[in-house]
Amino acid sequence: MRGVSEGSAKRLALISPHLDRAFERLSPVERAILYIGSYELSAQPGTPFKVVLNEAVELGKSFGGTEGHRFVNGVLEKVAVALRPEEVARARNIA
């Protein structure tokens, strides 16, 4: 939790270019999931990006709005491409 909150401005800079609306207009649950997911993608390189996305989607399904998990998945996938392009490319070539 400390890493997520300490780097909130950095996380917002990673997330914002991939949003279709202002960050402040997202639900509090979606904002929290995006912060956590972007933190994991940037600070936990040992965790595969697909695991991070899956965890975020599950959180969105459990606690978010009806289609919030799809939105979170789309945004975090774009963040993953920006932060871990080689890993994402390898995963796409395998699948």
Coordinates of C-alpha atoms in Angstrom, one line a residue:
M1 CA 0.0 0.0 0.0
R2 CA 2.8 2.4 0.8
G3 CA 4.3 2.0 -2.7
V4 CA 1.0 2.7 -4.3
S5 CA 0.3 5.9 -2.3
E6 CA 3.9 7.2 -2.4
G7 CA 4.0 7.1 -6.2
S8 CA 0.5 8.3 -6.9
A9 CA 1.5 11.1 -9.2
K10 CA 3.7 8.7 -11.2
R11 CA 0.9 6.2 -11.4
L12 CA -1.5 8.8 -12.6
A13 CA 0.9 9.8 -15.3
L14 CA 1.1 6.2 -16.5
I15 CA -2.7 5.7 -16.4
S16 CA -4.1 9.0 -17.7
P17 CA -3.0 8.7 -21.4
H18 CA -5.1 5.5 -21.7
L19 CA -8.4 6.9 -20.2
D20 CA -11.4 8.0 -22.2
R21 CA -12.5 10.4 -19.4
A22 CA -10.9 12.3 -16.5
F23 CA -9.4 10.1 -13.8
E24 CA -11.6 11.9 -11.2
R25 CA -14.7 10.8 -13.1
L26 CA -13.9 7.1 -12.5
S27 CA -15.4 5.3 -9.7
P28 CA -13.3 5.1 -6.5
V29 CA -13.0 1.3 -7.0
E30 CA -11.8 1.6 -10.6
R31 CA -9.3 4.3 -9.5
A32 CA -7.9 2.1 -6.7
I33 CA -7.6 -0.9 -8.9
L34 CA -5.8 1.1 -11.6
Y35 CA -3.4 2.5 -9.0
I36 CA -2.7 -1.0 -7.6
G37 CA -2.3 -2.6 -11.0
S38 CA 0.0 0.1 -12.4
Y39 CA 2.1 -0.1 -9.2
E40 CA 2.4 -3.9 -9.7
L41 CA 3.3 -3.5 -13.3
S42 CA 6.0 -0.9 -12.6
A43 CA 7.5 -2.1 -9.3
Q44 CA 7.0 -5.8 -9.3
P45 CA 8.7 -7.0 -12.5
G46 CA 8.7 -10.6 -11.3
T47 CA 5.0 -10.8 -11.4
P48 CA 3.9 -11.6 -15.0
F49 CA 1.7 -8.9 -16.5
K50 CA -1.1 -11.4 -17.2
V51 CA -1.3 -12.2 -13.5
V52 CA -1.5 -8.5 -12.7
L53 CA -4.3 -8.0 -15.2
N54 CA -6.2 -11.1 -14.0
E55 CA -6.0 -9.9 -10.4
A56 CA -7.3 -6.5 -11.4
V57 CA -10.1 -8.0 -13.4
E58 CA -11.2 -10.2 -10.5
L59 CA -11.2 -7.2 -8.2
G60 CA -13.2 -5.3 -10.7
K61 CA -15.7 -8.1 -11.0
S62 CA -16.0 -8.5 -7.2
F63 CA -16.1 -4.8 -6.2
G64 CA -16.6 -2.6 -9.2
G65 CA -19.5 -1.7 -11.5
T66 CA -21.1 -3.9 -14.0
E67 CA -18.6 -3.4 -16.8
G68 CA -15.8 -1.9 -14.7
H69 CA -13.6 -4.9 -15.0
R70 CA -13.5 -4.6 -18.8
F71 CA -12.5 -1.0 -18.6
V72 CA -9.7 -1.8 -16.0
N73 CA -8.4 -4.6 -18.1
G74 CA -8.2 -2.4 -21.2
V75 CA -6.4 0.4 -19.4
L76 CA -3.9 -1.8 -17.6
E77 CA -3.1 -3.8 -20.8
K78 CA -2.1 -0.5 -22.4
V79 CA 0.0 0.4 -19.3
A80 CA 1.6 -3.0 -19.5
V81 CA 2.5 -2.4 -23.2
A82 CA 4.1 0.9 -22.2
L83 CA 6.0 -0.5 -19.2
R84 CA 6.8 -4.0 -20.4
P85 CA 6.7 -4.1 -24.2
E86 CA 9.0 -7.1 -24.6
E87 CA 7.0 -9.2 -22.2
V88 CA 3.7 -8.3 -23.8
A89 CA 5.1 -9.0 -27.3
R90 CA 6.3 -12.4 -26.2
A91 CA 2.9 -13.3 -24.7
R92 CA 1.1 -12.2 -27.8
N93 CA 3.4 -14.2 -30.1
I94 CA 2.8 -17.3 -28.0
A95 CA -1.0 -17.0 -27.8

